[in-house]
Amino acid sequence: MGAAVKLFARHALLPQGWRRDVLLAWDAHGDLTSVTDNAVPPDGVELAEYVLPGMVNLHSHSFQRALGGRTEFAADGPGSHDSFWTWRDLMYRFARNITPDQIEAIAAQLFVECLRHGYTSVCEFHYVQRQPNGAWYDRPAETAERVIAAAQWAGIGVTMLPVLYRYSGFNDSPLKPEQQRFRTDADDVLRVIEALAPLRDGQTEVGVAPHSLRAASMAQVNQVVAALPAGRPIHLHIAEQQAEVDQCLAATGMRPVRYLYNQVTVDARWCLVHATHLDASEIAHIAASGAVAGLCPTTEANLGDGLFPLAAFLAAGGRFGIGSDSHVSQSPVEELRWLEYGQRLRQQRRNIAVSAEQRQVGDFLWQGALQGGAQAAGRPVGALAPGRRADVLVLDGAHPRLWGLALHEVLGSLVFSGNDNLVRDVMVGGRWVVRNAQHVAQQAIAARFKQTMAELREFQ
Ligand code: ZN
């Protein structure tokens, strides 16, 4: 890990847009102390061509990384009835016996991959909390601590979100046997949050995640939210599947977003993950509340969820961020690309995600996902500005995809042109964790992951 405290960027993406000759400085805590454009490079300071703020991955179930490629078969052959729900059965089977060691090994590998592709923060929506037999571990936050340990090993910033998970469906349906490892009451979740408190620092925050309207009652959600220390983020799966919307309507007489806003005060602490199925009034509610819509386009495509109404949401002033969720992709480029492409395919138009002030799609998406992601993470990230974390990506300025471009075309090329990974170096909290596209601990982390995958070869 380098000890540098300054970096000079020929071009850097600041909150106000691209600027030239930017000198970045940070302190021993990893916080940026000054960001100065039109600067002169001081002697001995490292030079970079293109510098971006690292992206926030606002939705992760890290253990699902180990399922990659293993659910892509049609159980019934052509015309198969496979769906989100049949995938979920496979995922439950996988989660049933996974150990804390395995959870940690998988998460570390995932975080290395995320860092190498430009994510410098992750929000972990963490629900495998009990032992396979349904008892608690001796340490109530055992598995959450393992994921945080993996984040520390890989060097990614983390917002740990212990999950409130009490029911298998609306009307307080009891959990199924395969869900017993996830079972938490409000008191359990608050105990885990308290146990994690000593781990909070510049790299680590702790919030909470009521799993969904299916899995938690509104009384429990309100209890947890009321007891949560001020300023901590609250994440919830809101309307991922049409069947979920239908069940919510049947149980409550309201669609999910309307029901949530009817029962709880939703504000800017909230991140509504998979706000896929919205009507016009629900779009207006989310936008007006300042909550972030957590969008996971590659997973939502992989699971057949549906398409988020992005254009209407942006027109209402809504905030969004991206997450890799089940980790079929570890690349923010792929999430942003598919966020825009889904809209183009549906509307048969081009260049959807823009604003009156920002007509470059790549710039709009990257900056929007930074702002929403930082808000959802509850950490000072997402911008190259004093007081924010020194989370920095250096692009490969020697790559042909960046040759001959005007500055306002760089992110267009990054997001929409090709599949080589343009991220060359990555700094998190003032420490280089990726150099020349190699993660500083990738060999040790990969060796442990390989062993873990061998252990998990047969889970069905
Ligand atoms: Zn999720």
Short mmCIF file of C-alpha atoms and ligand atoms in Angstrom, two decimals:
data_model
loop_
_atom_site.label_atom_id
_atom_site.label_comp_id
_atom_site.label_asym_id
_atom_site.label_seq_id
_atom_site.Cartn_x
_atom_site.Cartn_y
_atom_site.Cartn_z
CA MET A 1 0.00 0.00 0.00
CA GLY A 2 1.50 3.31 -1.05
CA ALA A 3 2.01 6.13 1.42
CA ALA A 4 1.29 8.94 -1.05
CA VAL A 5 -0.92 11.75 0.17
CA LYS A 6 -1.23 13.63 -3.11
CA LEU A 7 -2.15 12.82 -6.69
CA PHE A 8 -2.12 15.10 -9.74
CA ALA A 9 -4.74 14.48 -12.41
CA ARG A 10 -4.48 15.92 -15.91
CA HIS A 11 -8.25 15.48 -15.98
CA ALA A 12 -10.51 14.78 -13.02
CA LEU A 13 -14.28 14.43 -12.66
CA LEU A 14 -15.34 16.85 -9.93
CA PRO A 15 -18.93 17.44 -8.74
CA GLN A 16 -19.15 20.40 -11.14
CA GLY A 17 -17.85 18.29 -14.06
CA TRP A 18 -14.50 17.56 -15.69
CA ARG A 19 -11.64 19.86 -14.68
CA ARG A 20 -8.01 20.02 -15.80
CA ASP A 21 -4.79 19.89 -13.79
CA VAL A 22 -6.38 18.85 -10.50
CA LEU A 23 -4.27 18.33 -7.40
CA LEU A 24 -5.86 15.99 -4.85
CA ALA A 25 -4.60 15.83 -1.27
CA TRP A 26 -5.80 13.69 1.61
CA ASP A 27 -4.96 13.05 5.25
CA ALA A 28 -3.93 10.01 7.26
CA HIS A 29 -7.59 9.10 7.86
CA GLY A 30 -8.16 8.81 4.12
CA ASP A 31 -10.30 11.96 3.84
CA LEU A 32 -9.70 14.44 1.03
CA THR A 33 -8.36 17.72 2.40
CA SER A 34 -8.10 19.76 -0.80
CA VAL A 35 -9.10 19.46 -4.46
CA THR A 36 -7.59 22.22 -6.60
CA ASP A 37 -7.98 22.61 -10.36
CA ASN A 38 -5.68 24.55 -12.68
CA ALA A 39 -2.86 23.52 -10.36
CA VAL A 40 0.82 22.99 -11.14
CA PRO A 41 2.11 19.45 -10.49
CA PRO A 42 4.43 19.55 -7.46
CA ASP A 43 7.72 17.70 -7.69
CA GLY A 44 7.55 14.03 -6.85
CA VAL A 45 3.76 13.73 -7.02
CA GLU A 46 2.28 10.90 -9.07
CA LEU A 47 0.57 11.97 -12.31
CA ALA A 48 -2.59 10.44 -13.71
CA GLU A 49 -4.39 11.12 -16.98
CA TYR A 50 -8.08 10.54 -16.13
CA VAL A 51 -9.34 10.37 -12.55
CA LEU A 52 -12.89 9.58 -11.38
CA PRO A 53 -14.52 9.15 -7.97
CA GLY A 54 -14.93 5.46 -7.16
CA MET A 55 -18.45 4.11 -7.64
CA VAL A 56 -20.78 2.99 -4.82
CA ASN A 57 -22.31 -0.47 -5.08
CA LEU A 58 -25.49 0.11 -3.09
CA HIS A 59 -26.88 -3.42 -3.05
CA SER A 60 -24.97 -6.64 -2.41
CA HIS A 61 -25.69 -10.12 -1.12
CA SER A 62 -22.04 -11.11 -1.25
CA PHE A 63 -22.44 -14.88 -0.77
CA GLN A 64 -24.50 -15.05 -3.98
CA ARG A 65 -21.28 -14.41 -5.92
CA ALA A 66 -20.58 -18.13 -5.51
CA LEU A 67 -23.79 -18.97 -7.41
CA GLY A 68 -22.55 -17.25 -10.57
CA GLY A 69 -23.19 -19.43 -13.62
CA ARG A 70 -24.82 -22.16 -11.55
CA THR A 71 -28.48 -21.28 -12.01
CA GLU A 72 -28.45 -20.73 -15.78
CA PHE A 73 -30.30 -23.87 -16.80
CA ALA A 74 -33.95 -24.53 -17.67
CA ALA A 75 -35.31 -26.98 -15.14
CA ASP A 76 -38.15 -28.10 -17.44
CA GLY A 77 -36.39 -27.67 -20.78
CA PRO A 78 -37.82 -25.34 -23.48
CA GLY A 79 -40.76 -23.34 -22.20
CA SER A 80 -39.49 -23.82 -18.66
CA HIS A 81 -41.34 -22.10 -15.85
CA ASP A 82 -38.13 -20.87 -14.25
CA SER A 83 -38.49 -17.49 -12.58
CA PHE A 84 -37.22 -15.34 -9.76
CA TRP A 85 -39.02 -17.69 -7.40
CA THR A 86 -37.42 -20.91 -8.70
CA TRP A 87 -34.03 -19.17 -8.64
CA ARG A 88 -34.73 -18.21 -5.04
CA ASP A 89 -35.27 -21.88 -4.14
CA LEU A 90 -31.81 -22.68 -5.53
CA MET A 91 -30.30 -19.75 -3.65
CA TYR A 92 -31.93 -20.92 -0.39
CA ARG A 93 -30.47 -24.38 -0.91
CA PHE A 94 -27.06 -22.83 -1.40
CA ALA A 95 -27.41 -20.66 1.71
CA ARG A 96 -28.59 -23.50 3.91
CA ASN A 97 -25.19 -24.84 5.02
CA ILE A 98 -22.73 -22.13 4.09
CA THR A 99 -20.23 -21.42 6.91
CA PRO A 100 -18.86 -18.13 8.25
CA ASP A 101 -15.45 -19.02 6.78
CA GLN A 102 -17.03 -19.54 3.39
CA ILE A 103 -19.05 -16.34 3.67
CA GLU A 104 -15.84 -14.43 4.35
CA ALA A 105 -13.88 -16.07 1.55
CA ILE A 106 -16.58 -15.45 -1.06
CA ALA A 107 -17.07 -11.85 0.02
CA ALA A 108 -13.34 -11.10 -0.16
CA GLN A 109 -13.12 -12.45 -3.71
CA LEU A 110 -16.21 -10.50 -4.73
CA PHE A 111 -14.85 -7.29 -3.25
CA VAL A 112 -11.55 -7.69 -5.11
CA GLU A 113 -13.50 -8.06 -8.35
CA CYS A 114 -15.68 -5.07 -7.53
CA LEU A 115 -12.64 -2.92 -6.74
CA ARG A 116 -10.88 -3.90 -9.95
CA HIS A 117 -13.92 -2.72 -11.92
CA GLY A 118 -14.31 0.58 -10.10
CA TYR A 119 -16.54 0.07 -7.07
CA THR A 120 -14.90 1.49 -3.95
CA SER A 121 -17.88 1.15 -1.57
CA VAL A 122 -20.45 -1.56 -1.06
CA CYS A 123 -23.71 -1.78 0.90
CA GLU A 124 -24.13 -5.33 2.18
CA PHE A 125 -27.78 -6.38 2.62
CA HIS A 126 -26.98 -9.14 5.05
CA TYR A 127 -29.49 -11.84 5.95
CA VAL A 128 -27.62 -15.13 6.56
CA GLN A 129 -27.24 -14.46 10.27
CA ARG A 130 -28.02 -17.68 12.17
CA GLN A 131 -26.45 -21.12 12.17
CA PRO A 132 -27.84 -23.78 9.82
CA ASN A 133 -29.84 -25.26 12.71
CA GLY A 134 -31.49 -21.91 13.37
CA ALA A 135 -29.56 -21.09 16.57
CA TRP A 136 -27.54 -17.90 16.92
CA TYR A 137 -23.77 -18.04 16.76
CA ASP A 138 -21.98 -17.28 20.04
CA ARG A 139 -21.30 -13.85 18.59
CA PRO A 140 -24.65 -12.46 17.38
CA ALA A 141 -22.95 -10.51 14.61
CA GLU A 142 -20.67 -13.40 13.58
CA THR A 143 -21.52 -13.50 9.88
CA ALA A 144 -21.80 -9.72 9.55
CA GLU A 145 -18.38 -9.39 11.13
CA ARG A 146 -17.02 -11.89 8.60
CA VAL A 147 -18.27 -9.78 5.70
CA ILE A 148 -16.76 -6.67 7.26
CA ALA A 149 -13.48 -8.57 7.73
CA ALA A 150 -13.58 -9.45 4.04
CA ALA A 151 -14.14 -5.80 3.16
CA GLN A 152 -11.17 -4.82 5.30
CA TRP A 153 -9.00 -7.52 3.71
CA ALA A 154 -9.91 -6.36 0.21
CA GLY A 155 -9.85 -2.68 1.17
CA ILE A 156 -13.36 -1.69 0.08
CA GLY A 157 -15.55 0.66 2.09
CA VAL A 158 -18.64 -1.06 3.49
CA THR A 159 -22.07 -0.21 4.84
CA MET A 160 -23.30 -3.27 6.71
CA LEU A 161 -27.08 -3.63 6.74
CA PRO A 162 -28.28 -6.38 9.11
CA VAL A 163 -31.61 -7.64 7.83
CA LEU A 164 -34.96 -7.83 9.59
CA TYR A 165 -36.51 -11.04 8.26
CA ARG A 166 -39.46 -12.51 10.10
CA TYR A 167 -42.09 -13.85 7.67
CA SER A 168 -42.20 -15.78 4.43
CA GLY A 169 -44.96 -13.64 2.98
CA PHE A 170 -47.71 -11.14 3.64
CA ASN A 171 -50.21 -11.67 6.46
CA ASP A 172 -47.39 -12.79 8.79
CA SER A 173 -46.92 -16.12 7.04
CA PRO A 174 -44.45 -18.23 9.04
CA LEU A 175 -40.95 -18.73 7.71
CA LYS A 176 -40.21 -21.89 5.77
CA PRO A 177 -37.61 -24.35 7.10
CA GLU A 178 -35.08 -23.13 4.52
CA GLN A 179 -35.48 -19.55 5.77
CA GLN A 180 -34.70 -20.26 9.44
CA ARG A 181 -31.11 -19.01 9.12
CA PHE A 182 -32.47 -15.60 8.19
CA ARG A 183 -34.96 -15.27 11.05
CA THR A 184 -34.71 -12.04 13.02
CA ASP A 185 -37.05 -9.99 15.15
CA ALA A 186 -36.59 -6.27 15.61
CA ASP A 187 -34.77 -6.90 18.90
CA ASP A 188 -32.35 -9.33 17.20
CA VAL A 189 -31.48 -6.79 14.53
CA LEU A 190 -30.92 -4.03 17.05
CA ARG A 191 -28.64 -6.35 19.04
CA VAL A 192 -26.55 -7.06 15.92
CA ILE A 193 -26.35 -3.35 15.12
CA GLU A 194 -25.13 -2.66 18.63
CA ALA A 195 -22.55 -5.44 18.43
CA LEU A 196 -21.18 -3.91 15.23
CA ALA A 197 -20.89 -0.40 16.67
CA PRO A 198 -17.17 -0.72 17.60
CA LEU A 199 -16.35 -1.46 13.95
CA ARG A 200 -17.66 1.87 12.65
CA ASP A 201 -14.91 4.05 11.24
CA GLY A 202 -14.01 5.91 8.05
CA GLN A 203 -14.31 2.71 6.04
CA THR A 204 -17.26 1.09 7.79
CA GLU A 205 -20.82 2.18 8.56
CA VAL A 206 -23.77 0.21 9.93
CA GLY A 207 -27.40 0.72 8.96
CA VAL A 208 -30.39 -1.59 8.78
CA ALA A 209 -32.42 -3.44 6.18
CA PRO A 210 -35.99 -4.57 6.73
CA HIS A 211 -35.91 -7.28 4.05
CA SER A 212 -39.16 -6.43 2.30
CA LEU A 213 -42.84 -5.81 2.94
CA ARG A 214 -43.23 -9.58 2.54
CA ALA A 215 -40.73 -10.45 5.27
CA ALA A 216 -41.30 -7.79 7.94
CA SER A 217 -44.37 -6.28 9.53
CA MET A 218 -44.82 -2.53 9.60
CA ALA A 219 -44.79 -2.58 13.40
CA GLN A 220 -41.35 -4.22 13.33
CA VAL A 221 -40.09 -1.82 10.67
CA ASN A 222 -41.21 1.15 12.71
CA GLN A 223 -39.62 -0.30 15.85
CA VAL A 224 -36.25 -0.74 14.15
CA VAL A 225 -36.34 2.64 12.43
CA ALA A 226 -37.25 4.40 15.67
CA ALA A 227 -34.33 2.78 17.52
CA LEU A 228 -31.76 3.31 14.78
CA PRO A 229 -29.17 6.01 15.59
CA ALA A 230 -29.70 9.21 13.60
CA GLY A 231 -28.35 9.44 10.09
CA ARG A 232 -27.97 5.69 9.53
CA PRO A 233 -29.19 4.29 6.19
CA ILE A 234 -32.30 2.11 5.86
CA HIS A 235 -32.61 -0.23 2.87
CA LEU A 236 -35.60 -2.33 1.81
CA HIS A 237 -36.53 -4.49 -1.19
CA ILE A 238 -39.70 -2.79 -2.34
CA ALA A 239 -41.30 -4.02 -5.57
CA GLU A 240 -39.06 -6.43 -7.41
CA GLN A 241 -41.58 -8.86 -8.83
CA GLN A 242 -45.11 -8.39 -10.19
CA ALA A 243 -46.25 -11.27 -7.96
CA GLU A 244 -45.04 -9.27 -4.96
CA VAL A 245 -47.13 -6.29 -6.07
CA ASP A 246 -50.16 -8.53 -6.48
CA GLN A 247 -49.68 -10.13 -3.05
CA CYS A 248 -49.31 -6.71 -1.44
CA LEU A 249 -52.49 -5.51 -3.11
CA ALA A 250 -54.34 -8.60 -1.90
CA ALA A 251 -53.05 -8.27 1.66
CA THR A 252 -53.20 -4.51 2.16
CA GLY A 253 -55.33 -3.09 -0.63
CA MET A 254 -52.35 -1.02 -1.71
CA ARG A 255 -49.38 -1.40 -4.01
CA PRO A 256 -46.01 -1.76 -2.18
CA VAL A 257 -44.68 1.79 -2.42
CA ARG A 258 -48.03 3.32 -1.57
CA TYR A 259 -48.38 0.97 1.39
CA LEU A 260 -44.87 1.76 2.67
CA TYR A 261 -45.42 5.51 2.45
CA ASN A 262 -48.76 5.09 4.13
CA GLN A 263 -47.21 3.30 7.11
CA VAL A 264 -43.75 4.83 7.62
CA THR A 265 -42.10 8.20 7.21
CA VAL A 266 -39.76 7.62 4.30
CA ASP A 267 -37.01 10.19 3.92
CA ALA A 268 -33.52 10.59 2.50
CA ARG A 269 -32.14 7.86 4.78
CA TRP A 270 -34.06 5.29 2.77
CA CYS A 271 -32.95 3.25 -0.20
CA LEU A 272 -35.75 1.43 -1.98
CA VAL A 273 -34.09 -1.47 -3.75
CA HIS A 274 -35.71 -2.88 -6.89
CA ALA A 275 -38.36 -0.16 -7.18
CA THR A 276 -39.17 -1.92 -10.41
CA HIS A 277 -42.95 -1.86 -10.48
CA LEU A 278 -44.29 1.66 -9.88
CA ASP A 279 -47.35 3.58 -10.89
CA ALA A 280 -47.29 7.34 -11.47
CA SER A 281 -48.22 8.29 -7.93
CA GLU A 282 -45.58 5.96 -6.48
CA ILE A 283 -42.93 7.54 -8.70
CA ALA A 284 -43.96 10.94 -7.34
CA HIS A 285 -43.88 9.69 -3.72
CA ILE A 286 -40.35 8.32 -3.96
CA ALA A 287 -39.01 11.35 -5.79
CA ALA A 288 -40.59 13.81 -3.34
CA SER A 289 -39.32 11.91 -0.28
CA GLY A 290 -35.66 12.15 -1.31
CA ALA A 291 -35.24 8.38 -0.98
CA VAL A 292 -32.86 6.65 -3.39
CA ALA A 293 -34.12 4.09 -5.87
CA GLY A 294 -31.62 1.22 -5.73
CA LEU A 295 -31.35 -0.21 -9.23
CA CYS A 296 -29.58 -3.45 -10.11
CA PRO A 297 -30.07 -3.82 -13.88
CA THR A 298 -27.96 -6.93 -14.48
CA THR A 299 -29.56 -8.90 -11.65
CA GLU A 300 -33.02 -7.56 -12.48
CA ALA A 301 -32.45 -8.78 -16.05
CA ASN A 302 -31.01 -12.09 -14.90
CA LEU A 303 -33.99 -12.76 -12.64
CA GLY A 304 -36.64 -11.50 -15.05
CA ASP A 305 -37.87 -8.75 -12.74
CA GLY A 306 -38.92 -6.05 -15.19
CA LEU A 307 -37.80 -2.56 -16.17
CA PHE A 308 -37.70 0.41 -13.84
CA PRO A 309 -39.53 3.51 -15.23
CA LEU A 310 -36.34 5.56 -15.36
CA ALA A 311 -37.44 8.41 -17.61
CA ALA A 312 -40.55 9.23 -15.59
CA PHE A 313 -38.60 8.89 -12.34
CA LEU A 314 -35.89 11.27 -13.51
CA ALA A 315 -38.49 13.72 -14.80
CA ALA A 316 -39.94 13.77 -11.27
CA GLY A 317 -36.51 14.57 -9.83
CA GLY A 318 -35.89 11.11 -8.41
CA ARG A 319 -32.53 9.96 -7.07
CA PHE A 320 -30.98 6.64 -8.07
CA GLY A 321 -27.92 4.49 -7.50
CA ILE A 322 -26.72 1.11 -8.75
CA GLY A 323 -25.93 -2.22 -7.16
CA SER A 324 -24.71 -5.60 -8.33
CA ASP A 325 -27.05 -7.50 -5.99
CA SER A 326 -26.58 -11.19 -6.96
CA HIS A 327 -23.23 -10.35 -8.63
CA VAL A 328 -23.82 -11.76 -12.07
CA SER A 329 -21.72 -8.69 -12.90
CA GLN A 330 -19.09 -6.94 -10.81
CA SER A 331 -18.85 -3.92 -13.10
CA PRO A 332 -20.50 -0.53 -12.63
CA VAL A 333 -20.09 0.00 -16.37
CA GLU A 334 -22.32 -2.97 -17.08
CA GLU A 335 -24.98 -1.80 -14.59
CA LEU A 336 -25.10 1.71 -16.04
CA ARG A 337 -25.03 0.46 -19.62
CA TRP A 338 -27.97 -1.85 -19.03
CA LEU A 339 -29.85 0.78 -17.08
CA GLU A 340 -29.81 2.95 -20.20
CA TYR A 341 -30.15 0.11 -22.73
CA GLY A 342 -33.26 -1.29 -21.07
CA GLN A 343 -34.93 2.08 -21.51
CA ARG A 344 -33.81 2.37 -25.13
CA LEU A 345 -35.16 -1.07 -25.96
CA ARG A 346 -38.48 -0.32 -24.32
CA GLN A 347 -38.94 3.18 -25.73
CA GLN A 348 -37.24 2.62 -29.11
CA ARG A 349 -35.34 5.85 -28.58
CA ARG A 350 -31.76 6.82 -27.65
CA ASN A 351 -30.10 8.87 -24.89
CA ILE A 352 -32.73 8.62 -22.15
CA ALA A 353 -30.76 9.29 -18.95
CA VAL A 354 -29.95 12.98 -19.25
CA SER A 355 -31.07 16.26 -17.71
CA ALA A 356 -31.42 19.80 -19.00
CA GLU A 357 -28.02 20.56 -17.50
CA GLN A 358 -26.25 17.32 -18.48
CA ARG A 359 -26.90 15.89 -21.93
CA GLN A 360 -24.00 13.43 -21.90
CA VAL A 361 -25.54 10.09 -20.93
CA GLY A 362 -22.35 8.62 -19.47
CA ASP A 363 -21.69 11.70 -17.34
CA PHE A 364 -25.29 11.88 -16.15
CA LEU A 365 -25.35 8.20 -15.18
CA TRP A 366 -21.96 8.16 -13.45
CA GLN A 367 -22.58 11.35 -11.47
CA GLY A 368 -26.16 10.40 -10.62
CA ALA A 369 -25.15 6.95 -9.39
CA LEU A 370 -22.36 8.51 -7.32
CA GLN A 371 -24.71 10.92 -5.57
CA GLY A 372 -27.46 8.40 -4.95
CA GLY A 373 -24.97 5.71 -3.97
CA ALA A 374 -23.22 7.93 -1.45
CA GLN A 375 -26.55 8.88 0.10
CA ALA A 376 -27.58 5.23 0.33
CA ALA A 377 -24.23 4.24 1.83
CA GLY A 378 -24.51 6.87 4.57
CA ARG A 379 -20.80 7.58 4.15
CA PRO A 380 -18.92 10.65 2.84
CA VAL A 381 -18.08 9.16 -0.56
CA GLY A 382 -19.05 9.70 -4.18
CA ALA A 383 -17.26 12.96 -4.97
CA LEU A 384 -13.77 14.37 -5.27
CA ALA A 385 -14.29 17.14 -2.74
CA PRO A 386 -12.79 18.09 0.63
CA GLY A 387 -14.25 16.05 3.47
CA ARG A 388 -15.13 13.10 1.26
CA ARG A 389 -13.18 9.86 1.28
CA ALA A 390 -10.16 9.66 -1.01
CA ASP A 391 -11.80 6.98 -3.20
CA VAL A 392 -10.22 7.40 -6.61
CA LEU A 393 -10.17 5.55 -9.94
CA VAL A 394 -7.41 6.13 -12.46
CA LEU A 395 -8.35 5.12 -16.00
CA ASP A 396 -5.84 3.63 -18.40
CA GLY A 397 -4.96 6.76 -20.38
CA ALA A 398 -2.99 4.63 -22.86
CA HIS A 399 -6.06 2.61 -23.91
CA PRO A 400 -7.25 3.16 -27.51
CA ARG A 401 -10.83 3.66 -26.30
CA LEU A 402 -9.73 6.97 -24.79
CA TRP A 403 -7.65 8.22 -27.70
CA GLY A 404 -8.71 11.40 -29.46
CA LEU A 405 -11.73 12.02 -27.23
CA ALA A 406 -12.92 15.35 -25.92
CA LEU A 407 -13.30 15.34 -22.13
CA HIS A 408 -17.07 15.25 -22.35
CA GLU A 409 -16.81 12.01 -24.36
CA VAL A 410 -14.65 10.06 -21.91
CA LEU A 411 -17.50 8.65 -19.83
CA GLY A 412 -19.48 7.91 -22.98
CA SER A 413 -16.64 5.68 -24.05
CA LEU A 414 -16.23 4.17 -20.59
CA VAL A 415 -19.91 3.26 -20.26
CA PHE A 416 -20.92 2.45 -23.83
CA SER A 417 -17.89 1.44 -25.87
CA GLY A 418 -16.39 -2.00 -25.46
CA ASN A 419 -15.64 -4.44 -22.68
CA ASP A 420 -11.98 -4.00 -21.76
CA ASN A 421 -11.76 -2.81 -18.17
CA LEU A 422 -10.40 0.74 -18.35
CA VAL A 423 -9.86 0.98 -14.58
CA ARG A 424 -6.08 0.79 -14.06
CA ASP A 425 -5.55 1.95 -10.47
CA VAL A 426 -7.91 2.19 -7.52
CA MET A 427 -7.47 4.02 -4.25
CA VAL A 428 -9.84 3.64 -1.30
CA GLY A 429 -9.57 5.89 1.72
CA GLY A 430 -6.18 7.13 0.57
CA ARG A 431 -4.67 3.65 0.05
CA TRP A 432 -3.92 2.10 -3.33
CA VAL A 433 -5.61 -1.29 -3.50
CA VAL A 434 -5.39 -1.85 -7.25
CA ARG A 435 -2.22 -1.04 -9.19
CA ASN A 436 -1.88 -1.67 -12.93
CA ALA A 437 -5.16 -3.63 -12.82
CA GLN A 438 -3.85 -6.00 -10.13
CA HIS A 439 -5.33 -6.03 -6.65
CA VAL A 440 -2.67 -5.96 -3.96
CA ALA A 441 -4.05 -9.07 -2.17
CA GLN A 442 -5.71 -10.85 -5.08
CA GLN A 443 -3.54 -13.98 -5.01
CA ALA A 444 -4.16 -14.83 -1.37
CA ILE A 445 -7.85 -13.97 -1.64
CA ALA A 446 -8.28 -16.00 -4.83
CA ALA A 447 -6.51 -19.00 -3.30
CA ARG A 448 -8.95 -19.07 -0.41
CA PHE A 449 -11.90 -18.55 -2.75
CA LYS A 450 -10.79 -21.45 -4.94
CA GLN A 451 -10.67 -23.73 -1.94
CA THR A 452 -14.11 -22.51 -0.86
CA MET A 453 -15.63 -23.15 -4.27
CA ALA A 454 -14.26 -26.68 -4.18
CA GLU A 455 -15.99 -27.17 -0.84
CA LEU A 456 -19.23 -25.83 -2.28
CA ARG A 457 -19.12 -27.78 -5.52
CA GLU A 458 -22.22 -29.75 -4.74
CA PHE A 459 -24.95 -27.86 -3.02
CA GLN A 460 -28.11 -29.15 -4.71
ZN ZN B 1 -31.41 -7.97 -2.86
#
